[in-house]
């Protein structure tokens, strides 16, 4: 196997091991660890079933999103795109390789690079948009997340967040963002200005899909939401396995908050941030000493299992030098543009 890939895998495994060790070490309580012994192991199968449904929905929404661009991919090709994202996102800084891997697989499936780039971008935008639009419901059922704010303030904040997201999409159909960019970038150097305009062009192109085929995009939006909810449902299912009485709305809401933050995490695959955020959010809801173990089980199921499958598809399709190729393409995109993929 390629030496660089082995080094990357060894590094990421070491990081995962260290994070898992410290999370468990800092949260374990020997007096309450016996709670793990009553875990109903059949709930692991239920959790895997929920994860499987979520991943399948992730693949079907990609198939339907590609159709919006008048292209076609098979369900198998869609799943390769989904799993490759897990693999390369965990091996590259800031998860940059995940997006490039998706474009590469879509290109191999016959989707032109320009359309593939838009598909990957819209796929991410719709996921984030779904999470943002659920924030009002999350804070309604769990105002203890921000106890210092009144419910009216929370509703105002949440509604403003959703409205701003919608307005941002609508503004992309106008020239106003370009006026703002001209003013904002006039004092920046040429290289940085070019990157900002390039990113703006991608976003603007992506928003055209929202208006050209709104019903199709709305369908993909709903599939995005269902996919995410089934994947997040792994956590409450694990809690039920401990025979815990939990509030489903609160648990799912906190998973939404955590995963929304992970979209902007600077570490590969959100490593460290995901585990720490999980402990912080769910420590008040679980028996002392079990939250760290469940955080690791959750990450193994929803991140590392898809990572292994993604490694198989990526290496089989593009060879063991896939990481080096992704890195080179990232540099080309940074210096020239997406057409170099």
PDB file of C-alpha atoms in Angstrom, residues 164-281:
ATOM      1  CA  UNK A 164     -31.571  35.561   7.034  1.00  0.00           C
ATOM      2  CA  UNK A 165     -30.849  32.155   5.480  1.00  0.00           C
ATOM      3  CA  UNK A 166     -33.811  32.542   3.089  1.00  0.00           C
ATOM      4  CA  UNK A 167     -32.930  36.152   2.247  1.00  0.00           C
ATOM      5  CA  UNK A 168     -29.329  35.129   1.512  1.00  0.00           C
ATOM      6  CA  UNK A 169     -30.567  32.630  -1.089  1.00  0.00           C
ATOM      7  CA  UNK A 170     -32.934  35.188  -2.631  1.00  0.00           C
ATOM      8  CA  UNK A 171     -30.212  37.853  -2.791  1.00  0.00           C
ATOM      9  CA  UNK A 172     -28.107  35.576  -4.961  1.00  0.00           C
ATOM     10  CA  UNK A 173     -30.561  36.266  -7.797  1.00  0.00           C
ATOM     11  CA  UNK A 174     -29.678  39.969  -7.667  1.00  0.00           C
ATOM     12  CA  UNK A 175     -26.588  42.096  -8.279  1.00  0.00           C
ATOM     13  CA  UNK A 176     -26.435  43.391  -4.708  1.00  0.00           C
ATOM     14  CA  UNK A 177     -23.959  40.772  -3.414  1.00  0.00           C
ATOM     15  CA  UNK A 178     -21.570  41.769  -6.203  1.00  0.00           C
ATOM     16  CA  UNK A 179     -21.698  45.422  -5.114  1.00  0.00           C
ATOM     17  CA  UNK A 180     -20.879  44.329  -1.592  1.00  0.00           C
ATOM     18  CA  UNK A 181     -17.994  42.146  -2.812  1.00  0.00           C
ATOM     19  CA  UNK A 182     -16.488  45.014  -4.811  1.00  0.00           C
ATOM     20  CA  UNK A 183     -16.551  47.235  -1.721  1.00  0.00           C
ATOM     21  CA  UNK A 184     -15.369  44.502   0.652  1.00  0.00           C
ATOM     22  CA  UNK A 185     -12.479  43.218  -1.483  1.00  0.00           C
ATOM     23  CA  UNK A 186     -11.106  46.466  -2.893  1.00  0.00           C
ATOM     24  CA  UNK A 187      -8.286  46.581  -0.334  1.00  0.00           C
ATOM     25  CA  UNK A 188      -7.436  42.857  -0.518  1.00  0.00           C
ATOM     26  CA  UNK A 189      -4.582  41.357  -2.519  1.00  0.00           C
ATOM     27  CA  UNK A 190      -5.305  39.890  -5.922  1.00  0.00           C
ATOM     28  CA  UNK A 191      -4.955  36.244  -4.896  1.00  0.00           C
ATOM     29  CA  UNK A 192      -7.381  36.477  -1.960  1.00  0.00           C
ATOM     30  CA  UNK A 193      -9.802  38.569  -4.011  1.00  0.00           C
ATOM     31  CA  UNK A 194      -9.776  35.893  -6.729  1.00  0.00           C
ATOM     32  CA  UNK A 195     -10.610  33.139  -4.215  1.00  0.00           C
ATOM     33  CA  UNK A 196     -13.518  35.129  -2.784  1.00  0.00           C
ATOM     34  CA  UNK A 197     -14.974  35.842  -6.225  1.00  0.00           C
ATOM     35  CA  UNK A 198     -14.501  32.201  -7.231  1.00  0.00           C
ATOM     36  CA  UNK A 199     -16.386  31.012  -4.145  1.00  0.00           C
ATOM     37  CA  UNK A 200     -19.128  33.590  -4.764  1.00  0.00           C
ATOM     38  CA  UNK A 201     -19.506  32.382  -8.370  1.00  0.00           C
ATOM     39  CA  UNK A 202     -19.942  28.784  -7.142  1.00  0.00           C
ATOM     40  CA  UNK A 203     -22.573  29.832  -4.596  1.00  0.00           C
ATOM     41  CA  UNK A 204     -24.455  31.907  -7.181  1.00  0.00           C
ATOM     42  CA  UNK A 205     -24.436  29.035  -9.683  1.00  0.00           C
ATOM     43  CA  UNK A 206     -25.681  26.672  -6.987  1.00  0.00           C
ATOM     44  CA  UNK A 207     -28.618  28.916  -6.086  1.00  0.00           C
ATOM     45  CA  UNK A 208     -29.871  28.832  -9.679  1.00  0.00           C
ATOM     46  CA  UNK A 209     -30.842  25.199  -9.052  1.00  0.00           C
ATOM     47  CA  UNK A 210     -33.115  26.348  -6.224  1.00  0.00           C
ATOM     48  CA  UNK A 211     -35.171  28.452  -8.614  1.00  0.00           C
ATOM     49  CA  UNK A 212     -34.945  26.463 -11.845  1.00  0.00           C
ATOM     50  CA  UNK A 213     -36.510  23.332 -10.336  1.00  0.00           C
ATOM     51  CA  UNK A 214     -37.852  24.366  -6.908  1.00  0.00           C
ATOM     52  CA  UNK A 215     -40.084  21.296  -6.397  1.00  0.00           C
ATOM     53  CA  UNK A 216     -37.184  18.919  -7.108  1.00  0.00           C
ATOM     54  CA  UNK A 217     -34.920  20.883  -4.778  1.00  0.00           C
ATOM     55  CA  UNK A 218     -37.607  20.850  -2.082  1.00  0.00           C
ATOM     56  CA  UNK A 219     -37.812  17.074  -2.420  1.00  0.00           C
ATOM     57  CA  UNK A 220     -34.040  16.808  -1.988  1.00  0.00           C
ATOM     58  CA  UNK A 221     -34.289  19.178   0.995  1.00  0.00           C
ATOM     59  CA  UNK A 222     -36.799  16.824   2.670  1.00  0.00           C
ATOM     60  CA  UNK A 223     -34.617  13.812   1.873  1.00  0.00           C
ATOM     61  CA  UNK A 224     -31.660  15.671   3.368  1.00  0.00           C
ATOM     62  CA  UNK A 225     -33.616  16.239   6.559  1.00  0.00           C
ATOM     63  CA  UNK A 226     -34.779  12.631   6.819  1.00  0.00           C
ATOM     64  CA  UNK A 227     -31.268  11.347   6.152  1.00  0.00           C
ATOM     65  CA  UNK A 228     -29.796  13.509   8.888  1.00  0.00           C
ATOM     66  CA  UNK A 229     -32.536  12.650  11.390  1.00  0.00           C
ATOM     67  CA  UNK A 230     -32.116   8.897  10.894  1.00  0.00           C
ATOM     68  CA  UNK A 231     -28.336   9.247  11.353  1.00  0.00           C
ATOM     69  CA  UNK A 232     -28.771  11.395  14.470  1.00  0.00           C
ATOM     70  CA  UNK A 233     -31.348   8.904  15.840  1.00  0.00           C
ATOM     71  CA  UNK A 234     -28.438   6.544  16.539  1.00  0.00           C
ATOM     72  CA  UNK A 235     -27.801   8.501  19.757  1.00  0.00           C
ATOM     73  CA  UNK A 236     -31.255   8.245  21.401  1.00  0.00           C
ATOM     74  CA  UNK A 237     -31.389   4.575  20.387  1.00  0.00           C
ATOM     75  CA  UNK A 238     -28.114   4.017  22.271  1.00  0.00           C
ATOM     76  CA  UNK A 239     -29.587   5.867  25.244  1.00  0.00           C
ATOM     77  CA  UNK A 240     -32.624   3.561  25.203  1.00  0.00           C
ATOM     78  CA  UNK A 241     -30.183   0.660  25.226  1.00  0.00           C
ATOM     79  CA  UNK A 242     -29.083   1.858  28.656  1.00  0.00           C
ATOM     80  CA  UNK A 243     -32.727   1.765  29.710  1.00  0.00           C
ATOM     81  CA  UNK A 244     -32.678   5.537  30.125  1.00  0.00           C
ATOM     82  CA  UNK A 245     -35.860   7.616  30.065  1.00  0.00           C
ATOM     83  CA  UNK A 246     -35.056  10.506  27.764  1.00  0.00           C
ATOM     84  CA  UNK A 247     -36.814  13.322  25.975  1.00  0.00           C
ATOM     85  CA  UNK A 248     -36.533  12.464  22.271  1.00  0.00           C
ATOM     86  CA  UNK A 249     -37.009  16.097  21.171  1.00  0.00           C
ATOM     87  CA  UNK A 250     -34.258  17.324  23.505  1.00  0.00           C
ATOM     88  CA  UNK A 251     -31.847  14.564  22.472  1.00  0.00           C
ATOM     89  CA  UNK A 252     -32.387  15.038  18.740  1.00  0.00           C
ATOM     90  CA  UNK A 253     -32.242  18.800  19.169  1.00  0.00           C
ATOM     91  CA  UNK A 254     -28.849  18.622  20.818  1.00  0.00           C
ATOM     92  CA  UNK A 255     -27.610  16.348  18.046  1.00  0.00           C
ATOM     93  CA  UNK A 256     -28.765  18.974  15.530  1.00  0.00           C
ATOM     94  CA  UNK A 257     -26.858  21.711  17.378  1.00  0.00           C
ATOM     95  CA  UNK A 258     -23.725  19.566  17.637  1.00  0.00           C
ATOM     96  CA  UNK A 259     -23.720  18.517  13.985  1.00  0.00           C
ATOM     97  CA  UNK A 260     -24.429  22.054  12.776  1.00  0.00           C
ATOM     98  CA  UNK A 261     -21.281  23.149  14.610  1.00  0.00           C
ATOM     99  CA  UNK A 262     -19.328  20.235  13.128  1.00  0.00           C
ATOM    100  CA  UNK A 263     -19.928  21.556   9.595  1.00  0.00           C
ATOM    101  CA  UNK A 264     -17.574  24.396  10.529  1.00  0.00           C
ATOM    102  CA  UNK A 265     -15.085  22.394  12.614  1.00  0.00           C
ATOM    103  CA  UNK A 266     -11.446  22.965  11.533  1.00  0.00           C
ATOM    104  CA  UNK A 267     -10.269  19.453  12.479  1.00  0.00           C
ATOM    105  CA  UNK A 268     -10.483  16.460  10.085  1.00  0.00           C
ATOM    106  CA  UNK A 269     -13.937  14.922  10.470  1.00  0.00           C
ATOM    107  CA  UNK A 270     -14.524  17.126  13.520  1.00  0.00           C
ATOM    108  CA  UNK A 271     -12.188  14.866  15.539  1.00  0.00           C
ATOM    109  CA  UNK A 272     -11.973  15.976  19.155  1.00  0.00           C
ATOM    110  CA  UNK A 273     -14.627  18.640  18.756  1.00  0.00           C
ATOM    111  CA  UNK A 274     -17.360  16.042  18.174  1.00  0.00           C
ATOM    112  CA  UNK A 275     -16.459  13.996  21.237  1.00  0.00           C
ATOM    113  CA  UNK A 276     -16.007  17.041  23.458  1.00  0.00           C
ATOM    114  CA  UNK A 277     -19.269  18.587  22.257  1.00  0.00           C
ATOM    115  CA  UNK A 278     -21.124  15.327  22.822  1.00  0.00           C
ATOM    116  CA  UNK A 279     -19.884  15.090  26.413  1.00  0.00           C
ATOM    117  CA  UNK A 280     -20.760  18.727  27.114  1.00  0.00           C
ATOM    118  CA  UNK A 281     -24.283  18.464  25.675  1.00  0.00           C
TER     119      UNK A 281
END
